[in-house]
mmCIF file of C-alpha atoms in Angstrom:
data_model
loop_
_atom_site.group_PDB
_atom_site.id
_atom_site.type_symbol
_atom_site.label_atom_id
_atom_site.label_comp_id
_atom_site.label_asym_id
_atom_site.label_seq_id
_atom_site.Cartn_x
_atom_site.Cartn_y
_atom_site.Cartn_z
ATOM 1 C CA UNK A 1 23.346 -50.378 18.796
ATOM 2 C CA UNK A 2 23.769 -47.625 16.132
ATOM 3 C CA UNK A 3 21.389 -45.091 17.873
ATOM 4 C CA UNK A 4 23.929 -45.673 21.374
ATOM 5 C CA UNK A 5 26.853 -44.923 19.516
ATOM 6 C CA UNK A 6 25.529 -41.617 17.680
ATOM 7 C CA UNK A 7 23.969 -40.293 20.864
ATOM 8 C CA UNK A 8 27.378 -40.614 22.884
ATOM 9 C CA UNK A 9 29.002 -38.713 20.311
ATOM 10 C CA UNK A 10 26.569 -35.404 20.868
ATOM 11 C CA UNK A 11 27.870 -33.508 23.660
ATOM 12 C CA UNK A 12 24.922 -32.412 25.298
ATOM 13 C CA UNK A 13 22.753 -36.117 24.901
ATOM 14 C CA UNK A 14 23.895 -38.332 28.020
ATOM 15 C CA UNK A 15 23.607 -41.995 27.527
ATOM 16 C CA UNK A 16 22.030 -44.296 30.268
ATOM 17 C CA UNK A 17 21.446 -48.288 30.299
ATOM 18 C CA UNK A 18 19.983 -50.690 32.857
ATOM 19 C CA UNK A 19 22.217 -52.947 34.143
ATOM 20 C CA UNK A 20 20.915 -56.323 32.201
ATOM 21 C CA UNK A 21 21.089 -53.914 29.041
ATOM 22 C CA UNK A 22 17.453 -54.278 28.504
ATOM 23 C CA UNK A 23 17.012 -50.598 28.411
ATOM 24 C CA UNK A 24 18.642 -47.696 26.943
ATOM 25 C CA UNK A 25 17.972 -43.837 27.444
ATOM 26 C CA UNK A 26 19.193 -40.539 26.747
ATOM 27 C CA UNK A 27 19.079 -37.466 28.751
ATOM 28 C CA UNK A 28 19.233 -33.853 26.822
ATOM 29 C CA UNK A 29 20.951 -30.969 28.531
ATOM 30 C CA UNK A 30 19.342 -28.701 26.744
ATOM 31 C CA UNK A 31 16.403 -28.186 28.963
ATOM 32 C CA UNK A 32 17.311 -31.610 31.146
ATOM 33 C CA UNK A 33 14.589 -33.686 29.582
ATOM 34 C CA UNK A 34 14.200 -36.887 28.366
ATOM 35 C CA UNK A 35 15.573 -37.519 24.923
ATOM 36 C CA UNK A 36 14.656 -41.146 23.774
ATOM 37 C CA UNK A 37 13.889 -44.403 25.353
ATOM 38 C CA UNK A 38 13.954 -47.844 24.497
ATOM 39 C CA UNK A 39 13.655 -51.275 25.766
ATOM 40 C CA UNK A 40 14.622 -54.509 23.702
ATOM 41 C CA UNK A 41 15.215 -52.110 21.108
ATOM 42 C CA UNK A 42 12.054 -50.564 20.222
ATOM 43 C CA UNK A 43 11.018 -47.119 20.923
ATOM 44 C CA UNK A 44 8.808 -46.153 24.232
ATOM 45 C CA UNK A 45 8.633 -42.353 23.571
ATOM 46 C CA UNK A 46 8.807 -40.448 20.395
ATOM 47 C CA UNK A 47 12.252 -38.874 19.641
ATOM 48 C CA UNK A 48 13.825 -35.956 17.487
ATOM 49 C CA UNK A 49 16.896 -35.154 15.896
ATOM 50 C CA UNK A 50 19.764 -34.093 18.539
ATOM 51 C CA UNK A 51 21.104 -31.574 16.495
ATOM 52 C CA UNK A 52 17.779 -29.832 16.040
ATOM 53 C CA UNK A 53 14.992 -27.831 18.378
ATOM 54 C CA UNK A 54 12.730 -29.583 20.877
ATOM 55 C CA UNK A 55 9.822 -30.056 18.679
ATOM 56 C CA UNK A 56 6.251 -29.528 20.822
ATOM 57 C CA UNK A 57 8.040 -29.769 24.060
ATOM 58 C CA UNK A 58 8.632 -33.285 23.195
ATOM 59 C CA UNK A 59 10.318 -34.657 26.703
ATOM 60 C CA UNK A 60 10.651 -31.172 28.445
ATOM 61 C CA UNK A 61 10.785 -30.872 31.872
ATOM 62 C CA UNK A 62 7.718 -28.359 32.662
ATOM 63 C CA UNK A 63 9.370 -25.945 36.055
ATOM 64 C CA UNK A 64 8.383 -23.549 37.885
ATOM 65 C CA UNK A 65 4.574 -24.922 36.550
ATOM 66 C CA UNK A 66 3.518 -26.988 33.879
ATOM 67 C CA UNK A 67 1.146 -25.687 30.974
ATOM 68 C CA UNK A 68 -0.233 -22.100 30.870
ATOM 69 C CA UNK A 69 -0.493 -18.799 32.764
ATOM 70 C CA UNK A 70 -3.196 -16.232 31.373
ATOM 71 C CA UNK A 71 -1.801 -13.521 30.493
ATOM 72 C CA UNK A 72 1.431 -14.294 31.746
ATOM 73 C CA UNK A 73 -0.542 -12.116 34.649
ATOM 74 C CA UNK A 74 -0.901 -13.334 38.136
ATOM 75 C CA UNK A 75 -1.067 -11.798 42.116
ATOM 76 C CA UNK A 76 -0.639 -13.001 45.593
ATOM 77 C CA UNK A 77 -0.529 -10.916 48.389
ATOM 78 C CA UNK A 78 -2.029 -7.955 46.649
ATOM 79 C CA UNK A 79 1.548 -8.026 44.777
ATOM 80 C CA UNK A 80 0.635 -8.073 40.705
ATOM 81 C CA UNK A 81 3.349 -10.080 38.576
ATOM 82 C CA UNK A 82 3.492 -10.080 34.804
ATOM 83 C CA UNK A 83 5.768 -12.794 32.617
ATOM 84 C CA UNK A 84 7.182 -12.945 29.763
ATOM 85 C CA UNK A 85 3.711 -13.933 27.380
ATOM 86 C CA UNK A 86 5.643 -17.014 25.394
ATOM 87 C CA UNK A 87 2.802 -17.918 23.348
ATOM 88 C CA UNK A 88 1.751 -14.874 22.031
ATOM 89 C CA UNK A 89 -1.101 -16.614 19.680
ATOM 90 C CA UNK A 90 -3.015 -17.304 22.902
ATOM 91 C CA UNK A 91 -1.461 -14.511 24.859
ATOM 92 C CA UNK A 92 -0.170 -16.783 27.470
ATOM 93 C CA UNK A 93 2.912 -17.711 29.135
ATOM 94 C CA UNK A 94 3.560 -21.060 29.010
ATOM 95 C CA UNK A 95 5.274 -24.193 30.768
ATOM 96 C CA UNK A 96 7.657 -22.531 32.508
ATOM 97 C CA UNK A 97 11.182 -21.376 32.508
ATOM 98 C CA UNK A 98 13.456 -24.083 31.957
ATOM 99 C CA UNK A 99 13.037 -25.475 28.487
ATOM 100 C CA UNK A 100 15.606 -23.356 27.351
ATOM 101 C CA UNK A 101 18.210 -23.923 30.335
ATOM 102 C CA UNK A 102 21.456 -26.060 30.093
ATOM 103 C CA UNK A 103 21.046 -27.818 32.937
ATOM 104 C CA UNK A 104 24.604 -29.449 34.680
ATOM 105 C CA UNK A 105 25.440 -32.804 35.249
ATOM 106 C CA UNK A 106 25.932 -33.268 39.063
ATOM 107 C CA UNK A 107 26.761 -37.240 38.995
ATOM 108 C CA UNK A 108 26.718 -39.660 36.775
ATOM 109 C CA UNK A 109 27.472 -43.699 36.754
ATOM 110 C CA UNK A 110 26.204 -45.912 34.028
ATOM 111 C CA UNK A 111 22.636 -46.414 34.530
ATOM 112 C CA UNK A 112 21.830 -42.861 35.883
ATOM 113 C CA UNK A 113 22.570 -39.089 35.877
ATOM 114 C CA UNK A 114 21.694 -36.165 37.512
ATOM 115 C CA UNK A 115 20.971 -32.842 35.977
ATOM 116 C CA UNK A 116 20.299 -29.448 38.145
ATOM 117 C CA UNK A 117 19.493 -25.891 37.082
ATOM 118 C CA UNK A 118 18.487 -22.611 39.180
ATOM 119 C CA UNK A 119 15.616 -20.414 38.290
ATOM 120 C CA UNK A 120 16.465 -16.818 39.607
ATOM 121 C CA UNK A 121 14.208 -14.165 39.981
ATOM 122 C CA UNK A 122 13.157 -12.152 36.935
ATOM 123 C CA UNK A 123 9.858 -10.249 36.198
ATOM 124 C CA UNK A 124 7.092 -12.292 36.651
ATOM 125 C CA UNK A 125 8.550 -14.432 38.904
ATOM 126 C CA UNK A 126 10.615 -13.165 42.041
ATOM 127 C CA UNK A 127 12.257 -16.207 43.396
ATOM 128 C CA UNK A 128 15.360 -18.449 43.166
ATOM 129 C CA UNK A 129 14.271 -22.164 42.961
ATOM 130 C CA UNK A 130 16.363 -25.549 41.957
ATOM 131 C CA UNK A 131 15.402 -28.270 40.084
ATOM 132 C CA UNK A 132 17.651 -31.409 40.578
ATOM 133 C CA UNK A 133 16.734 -34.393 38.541
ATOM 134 C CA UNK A 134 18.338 -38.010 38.441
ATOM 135 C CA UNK A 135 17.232 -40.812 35.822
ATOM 136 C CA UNK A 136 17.765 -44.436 36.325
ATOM 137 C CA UNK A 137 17.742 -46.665 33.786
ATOM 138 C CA UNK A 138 15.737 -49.611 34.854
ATOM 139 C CA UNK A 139 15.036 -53.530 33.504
ATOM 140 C CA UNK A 140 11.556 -51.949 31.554
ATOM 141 C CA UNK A 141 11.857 -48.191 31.542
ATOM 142 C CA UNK A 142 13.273 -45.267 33.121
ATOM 143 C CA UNK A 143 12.497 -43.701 36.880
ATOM 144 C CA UNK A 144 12.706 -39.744 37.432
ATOM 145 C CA UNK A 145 13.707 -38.381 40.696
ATOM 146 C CA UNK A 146 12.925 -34.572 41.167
ATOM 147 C CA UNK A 147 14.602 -32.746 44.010
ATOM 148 C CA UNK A 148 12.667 -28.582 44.218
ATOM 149 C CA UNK A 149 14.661 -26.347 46.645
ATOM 150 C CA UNK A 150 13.511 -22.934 47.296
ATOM 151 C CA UNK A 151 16.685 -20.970 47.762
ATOM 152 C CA UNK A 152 14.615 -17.766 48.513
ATOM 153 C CA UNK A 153 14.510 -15.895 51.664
ATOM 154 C CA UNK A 154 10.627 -15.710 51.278
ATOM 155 C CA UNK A 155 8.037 -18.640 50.838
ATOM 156 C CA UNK A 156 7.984 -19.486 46.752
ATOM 157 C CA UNK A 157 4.949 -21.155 44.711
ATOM 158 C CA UNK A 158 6.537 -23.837 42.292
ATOM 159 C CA UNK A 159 4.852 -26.595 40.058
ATOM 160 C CA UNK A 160 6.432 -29.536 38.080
ATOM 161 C CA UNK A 161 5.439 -31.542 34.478
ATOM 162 C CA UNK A 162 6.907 -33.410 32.544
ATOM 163 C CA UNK A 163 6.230 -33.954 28.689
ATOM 164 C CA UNK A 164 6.481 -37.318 27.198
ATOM 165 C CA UNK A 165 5.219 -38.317 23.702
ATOM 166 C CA UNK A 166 4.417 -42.000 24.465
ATOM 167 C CA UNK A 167 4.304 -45.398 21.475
ATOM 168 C CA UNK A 168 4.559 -48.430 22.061
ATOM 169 C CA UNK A 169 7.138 -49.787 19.977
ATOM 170 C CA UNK A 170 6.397 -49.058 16.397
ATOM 171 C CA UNK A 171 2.845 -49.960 16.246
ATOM 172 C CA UNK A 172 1.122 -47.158 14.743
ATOM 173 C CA UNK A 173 -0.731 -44.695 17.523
ATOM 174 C CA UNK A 174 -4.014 -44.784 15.745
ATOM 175 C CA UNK A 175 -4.358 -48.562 16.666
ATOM 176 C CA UNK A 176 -3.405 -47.694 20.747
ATOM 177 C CA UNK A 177 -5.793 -47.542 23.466
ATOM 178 C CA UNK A 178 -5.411 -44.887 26.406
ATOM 179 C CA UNK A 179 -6.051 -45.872 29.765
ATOM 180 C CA UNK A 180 -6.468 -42.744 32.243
ATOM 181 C CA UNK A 181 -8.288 -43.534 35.367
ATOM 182 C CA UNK A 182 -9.285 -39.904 36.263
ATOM 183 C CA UNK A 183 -12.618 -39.106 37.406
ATOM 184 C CA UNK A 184 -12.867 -34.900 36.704
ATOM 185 C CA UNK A 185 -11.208 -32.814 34.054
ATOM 186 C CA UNK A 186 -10.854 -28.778 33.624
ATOM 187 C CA UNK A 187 -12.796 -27.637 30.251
ATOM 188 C CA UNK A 188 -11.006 -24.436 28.873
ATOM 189 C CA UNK A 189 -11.699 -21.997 26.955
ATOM 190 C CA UNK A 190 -10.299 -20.744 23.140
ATOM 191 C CA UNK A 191 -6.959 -19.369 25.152
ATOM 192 C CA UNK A 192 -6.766 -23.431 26.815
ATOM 193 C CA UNK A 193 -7.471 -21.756 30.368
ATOM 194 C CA UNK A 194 -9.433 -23.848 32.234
ATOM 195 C CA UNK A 195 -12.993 -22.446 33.525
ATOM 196 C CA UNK A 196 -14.702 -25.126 34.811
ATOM 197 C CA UNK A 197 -14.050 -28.433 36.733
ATOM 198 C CA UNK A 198 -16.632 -31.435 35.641
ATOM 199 C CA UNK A 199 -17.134 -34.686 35.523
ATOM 200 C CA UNK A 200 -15.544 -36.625 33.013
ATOM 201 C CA UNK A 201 -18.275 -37.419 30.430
ATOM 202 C CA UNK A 202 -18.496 -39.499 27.181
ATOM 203 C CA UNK A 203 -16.316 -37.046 24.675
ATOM 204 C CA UNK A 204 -13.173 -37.272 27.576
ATOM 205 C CA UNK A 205 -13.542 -40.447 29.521
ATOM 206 C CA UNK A 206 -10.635 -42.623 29.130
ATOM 207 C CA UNK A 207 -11.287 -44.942 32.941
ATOM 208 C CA UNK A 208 -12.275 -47.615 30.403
ATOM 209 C CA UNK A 209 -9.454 -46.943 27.504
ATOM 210 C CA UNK A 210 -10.048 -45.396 24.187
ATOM 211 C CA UNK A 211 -8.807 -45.895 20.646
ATOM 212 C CA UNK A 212 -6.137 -43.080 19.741
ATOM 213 C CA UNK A 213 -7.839 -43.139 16.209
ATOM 214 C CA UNK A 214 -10.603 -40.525 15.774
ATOM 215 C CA UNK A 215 -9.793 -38.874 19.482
ATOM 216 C CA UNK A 216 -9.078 -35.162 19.958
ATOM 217 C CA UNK A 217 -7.538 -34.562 23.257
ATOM 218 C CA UNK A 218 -6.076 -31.547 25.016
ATOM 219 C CA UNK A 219 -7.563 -32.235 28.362
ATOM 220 C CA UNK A 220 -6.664 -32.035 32.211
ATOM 221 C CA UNK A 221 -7.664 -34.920 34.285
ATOM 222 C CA UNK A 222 -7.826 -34.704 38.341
ATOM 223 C CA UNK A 223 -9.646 -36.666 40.949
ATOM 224 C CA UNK A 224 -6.965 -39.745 39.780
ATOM 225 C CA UNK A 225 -7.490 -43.172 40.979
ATOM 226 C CA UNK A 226 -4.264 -44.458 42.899
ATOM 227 C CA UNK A 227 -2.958 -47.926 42.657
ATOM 228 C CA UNK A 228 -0.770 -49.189 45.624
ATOM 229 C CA UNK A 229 0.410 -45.125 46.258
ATOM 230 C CA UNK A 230 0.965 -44.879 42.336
ATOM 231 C CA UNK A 231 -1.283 -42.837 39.622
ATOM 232 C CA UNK A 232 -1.232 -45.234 36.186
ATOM 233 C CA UNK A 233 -1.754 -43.940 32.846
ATOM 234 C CA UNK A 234 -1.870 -46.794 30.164
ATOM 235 C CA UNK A 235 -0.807 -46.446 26.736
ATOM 236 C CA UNK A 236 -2.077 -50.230 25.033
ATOM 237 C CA UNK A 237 -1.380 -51.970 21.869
ATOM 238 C CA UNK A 238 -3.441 -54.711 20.049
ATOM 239 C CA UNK A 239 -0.902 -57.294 20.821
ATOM 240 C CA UNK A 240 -0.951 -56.941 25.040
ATOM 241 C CA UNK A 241 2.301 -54.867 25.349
ATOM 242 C CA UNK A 242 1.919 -51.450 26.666
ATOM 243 C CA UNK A 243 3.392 -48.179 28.007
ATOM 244 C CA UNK A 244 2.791 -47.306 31.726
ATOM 245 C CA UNK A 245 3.474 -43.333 33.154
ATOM 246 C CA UNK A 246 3.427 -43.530 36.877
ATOM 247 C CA UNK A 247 3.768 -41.353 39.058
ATOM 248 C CA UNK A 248 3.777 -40.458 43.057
ATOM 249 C CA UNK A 249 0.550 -39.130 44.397
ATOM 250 C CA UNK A 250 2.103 -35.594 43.892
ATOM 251 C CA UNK A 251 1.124 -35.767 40.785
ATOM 252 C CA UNK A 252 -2.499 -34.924 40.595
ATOM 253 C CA UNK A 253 -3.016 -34.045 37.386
ATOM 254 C CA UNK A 254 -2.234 -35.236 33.948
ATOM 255 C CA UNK A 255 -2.446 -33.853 31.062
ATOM 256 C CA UNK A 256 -3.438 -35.647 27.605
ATOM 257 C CA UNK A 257 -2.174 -34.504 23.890
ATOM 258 C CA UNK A 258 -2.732 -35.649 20.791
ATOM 259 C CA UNK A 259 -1.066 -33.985 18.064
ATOM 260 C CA UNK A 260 -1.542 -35.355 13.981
ATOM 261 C CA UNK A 261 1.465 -32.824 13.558
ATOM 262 C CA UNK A 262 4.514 -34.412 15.504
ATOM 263 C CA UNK A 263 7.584 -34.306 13.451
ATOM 264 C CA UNK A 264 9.523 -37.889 12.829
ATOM 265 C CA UNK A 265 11.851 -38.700 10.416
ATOM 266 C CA UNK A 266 10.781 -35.407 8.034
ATOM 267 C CA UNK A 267 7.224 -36.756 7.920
ATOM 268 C CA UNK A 268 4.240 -35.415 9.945
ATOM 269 C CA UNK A 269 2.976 -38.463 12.517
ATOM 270 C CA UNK A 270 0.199 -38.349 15.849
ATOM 271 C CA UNK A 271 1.756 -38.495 18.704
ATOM 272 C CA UNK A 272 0.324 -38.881 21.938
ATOM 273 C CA UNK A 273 1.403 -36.641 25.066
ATOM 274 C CA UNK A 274 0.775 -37.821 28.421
ATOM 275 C CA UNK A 275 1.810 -35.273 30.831
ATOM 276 C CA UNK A 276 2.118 -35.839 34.561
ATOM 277 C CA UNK A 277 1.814 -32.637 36.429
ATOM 278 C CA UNK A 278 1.910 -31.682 40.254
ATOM 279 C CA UNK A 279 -0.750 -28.578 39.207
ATOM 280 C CA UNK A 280 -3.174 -27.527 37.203
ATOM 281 C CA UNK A 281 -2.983 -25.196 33.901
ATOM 282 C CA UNK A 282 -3.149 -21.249 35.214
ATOM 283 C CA UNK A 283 -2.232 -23.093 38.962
ATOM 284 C CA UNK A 284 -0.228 -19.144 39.614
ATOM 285 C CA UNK A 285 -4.129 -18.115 39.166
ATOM 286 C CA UNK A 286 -6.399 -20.697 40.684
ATOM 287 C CA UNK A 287 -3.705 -22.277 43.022
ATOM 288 C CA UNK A 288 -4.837 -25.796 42.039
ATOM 289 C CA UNK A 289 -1.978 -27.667 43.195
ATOM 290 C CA UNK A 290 0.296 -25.024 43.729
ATOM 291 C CA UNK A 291 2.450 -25.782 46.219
ATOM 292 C CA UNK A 292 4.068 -22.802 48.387
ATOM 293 C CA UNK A 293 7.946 -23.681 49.516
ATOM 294 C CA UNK A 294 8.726 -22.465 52.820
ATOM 295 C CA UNK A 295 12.577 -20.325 52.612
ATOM 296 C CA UNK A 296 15.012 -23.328 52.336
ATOM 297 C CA UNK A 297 12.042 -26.177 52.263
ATOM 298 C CA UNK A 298 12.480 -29.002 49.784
ATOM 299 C CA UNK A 299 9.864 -31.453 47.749
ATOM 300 C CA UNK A 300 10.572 -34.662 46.400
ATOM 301 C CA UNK A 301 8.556 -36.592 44.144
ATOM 302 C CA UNK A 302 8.916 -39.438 41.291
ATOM 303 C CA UNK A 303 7.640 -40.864 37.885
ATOM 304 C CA UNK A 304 8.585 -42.822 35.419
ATOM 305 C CA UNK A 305 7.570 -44.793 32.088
ATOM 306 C CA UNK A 306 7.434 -48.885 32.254
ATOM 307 C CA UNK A 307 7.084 -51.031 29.451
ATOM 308 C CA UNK A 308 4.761 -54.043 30.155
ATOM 309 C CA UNK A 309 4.061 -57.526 28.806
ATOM 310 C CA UNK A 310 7.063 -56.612 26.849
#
């Protein structure tokens, strides 16, 4: 393919295949997320331009929390932390640290890689944490294997996303259906803090699937229906084939994007974000699946994307 030979010429793209060559991925260094995907040749997530930014965090691994801190302002232990305020048009700080990280390649064989990075302290955030990640190419997709270490001396609050634009193919998103079975989301308010948890109702439910067309979505689901030990999000087209995001049961929350504004070949197209996440948005504040590592303790946990009735 074309697109394999370009992408092994960029330096910091790494190139992955299954073994029966059915599916082909790339891994980006710059910020150790995924890059593109593809089974059979056609497209599973939206892409960009490797010699250009990340456009709307398209792929990003989401460490040490996914989504937004208000403020940038949070306290434990009577201790008050500020961050860095990264989206200063909401005044928040947002998805973490490591979106602008070269992460290393710690092995590599055909079909997968690992990437790793270290968050040290800084102001906001006084800990030293790794991220290890490994992605296998597989017959219909990818898997993603995260490894969190805290290298601290002290007990350290981490949270992982990940942020995937999701198609099907090339059929255009307005004619997909989204499948989330998630009985509660977290309304926000105008700075996308959540201040409420509710019952899904009519204007978010997505348990039965909803056209892409018409929907405006920038919602947190939780309460997530597990099938066999996995969460399922569904991403449909008319003709039966579809886009599955699993995850492990550490992941209980997701949250769902759609964007009109998501930049493809120098046109504007909607995109549609599903984000597994271990935590909620403003988790440093609420705690909502904040997880606390004990000095030297380790988490694993897994996701991935499947193409089915390909």
């Amino acid at each position: 393919m074309t697109r394999t030979r370009e992408v092994r010429q960029t330096a910091h793209l790494v190139h992955l295949a299954s073994p029966d060559g059915r599916s082909h991925a790339t891994v980006d260094l710059r910020g150790g997320g995924l890059h593109s995907l593809e089974v059979d040749g056609e497209p599973l997530v939206h892409t960009y331009d490797a010699d250009g930014p990340v456009p709307y965090c398209a792929g990003s691994l989401l460490f040490p929390w996914p989504n937004r801190v208000r403020g940038g302002h949070w306290a434990h232990d009577g201790i008050e932390h500020q961050l860095e305020v990264d989206e200063p048009e909401l005044g928040n700080a947002n998805h973490g640290f490591v979106r602008e990280a070269t992460f290393q390649v710690t092995s590599r064989s055909a079909r997968n890689v690992t990437v790793a990075t270290v968050v040290e302290p800084r102001p906001g955030y006084p800990f030293e944490v790794a991220l290890s990640t490994t992605y296998t190419a597989q017959e219909a997709g990818v898997r993603v294997d995260h490894t969190i270490c805290n290298l601290s001396p002290a007990p350290a609050p981490v949270a992982l996303g990940a942020h995937p634009y999701v198609r099907v193919g090339t059929v255009p998103a307005d004619e997909l259906r989204l499948t989330v079975l998630a009985d509660r989301h977290l309304p926000v308010d105008a700075a996308l803090i959540p201040v409420r948890d509710e019952p899904v109702d009519a204007s978010v439910d997505l348990r039965d699937g909803r056209l892409v067309a018409g929907s405006d979505l920038n919602t947190c689901y939780h309460d997530l229906t597990a099938q066999d030990g996995e969460h399922r999000h569904h991403l449909a087209a008319p003709d039966g084939r579809a886009i599955e995001v699993w995850t492990d049961r550490s992941f209980g929350h997701v949250q769902v994007y759609v964007t009109d504004r998501f930049p493809q070949q120098g046109q504007r197209t909607t995109a549609i974000a599903v984000e597994p996440m271990t935590a909620a948005p403003d988790a440093l504040n609420s705690g909502r699946g904040l997880r606390w590592l004990a000095a030297g303790q380790s988490w694993d946990l897994s996701w991935g994307l499947r193409a089915l009735a390909w």
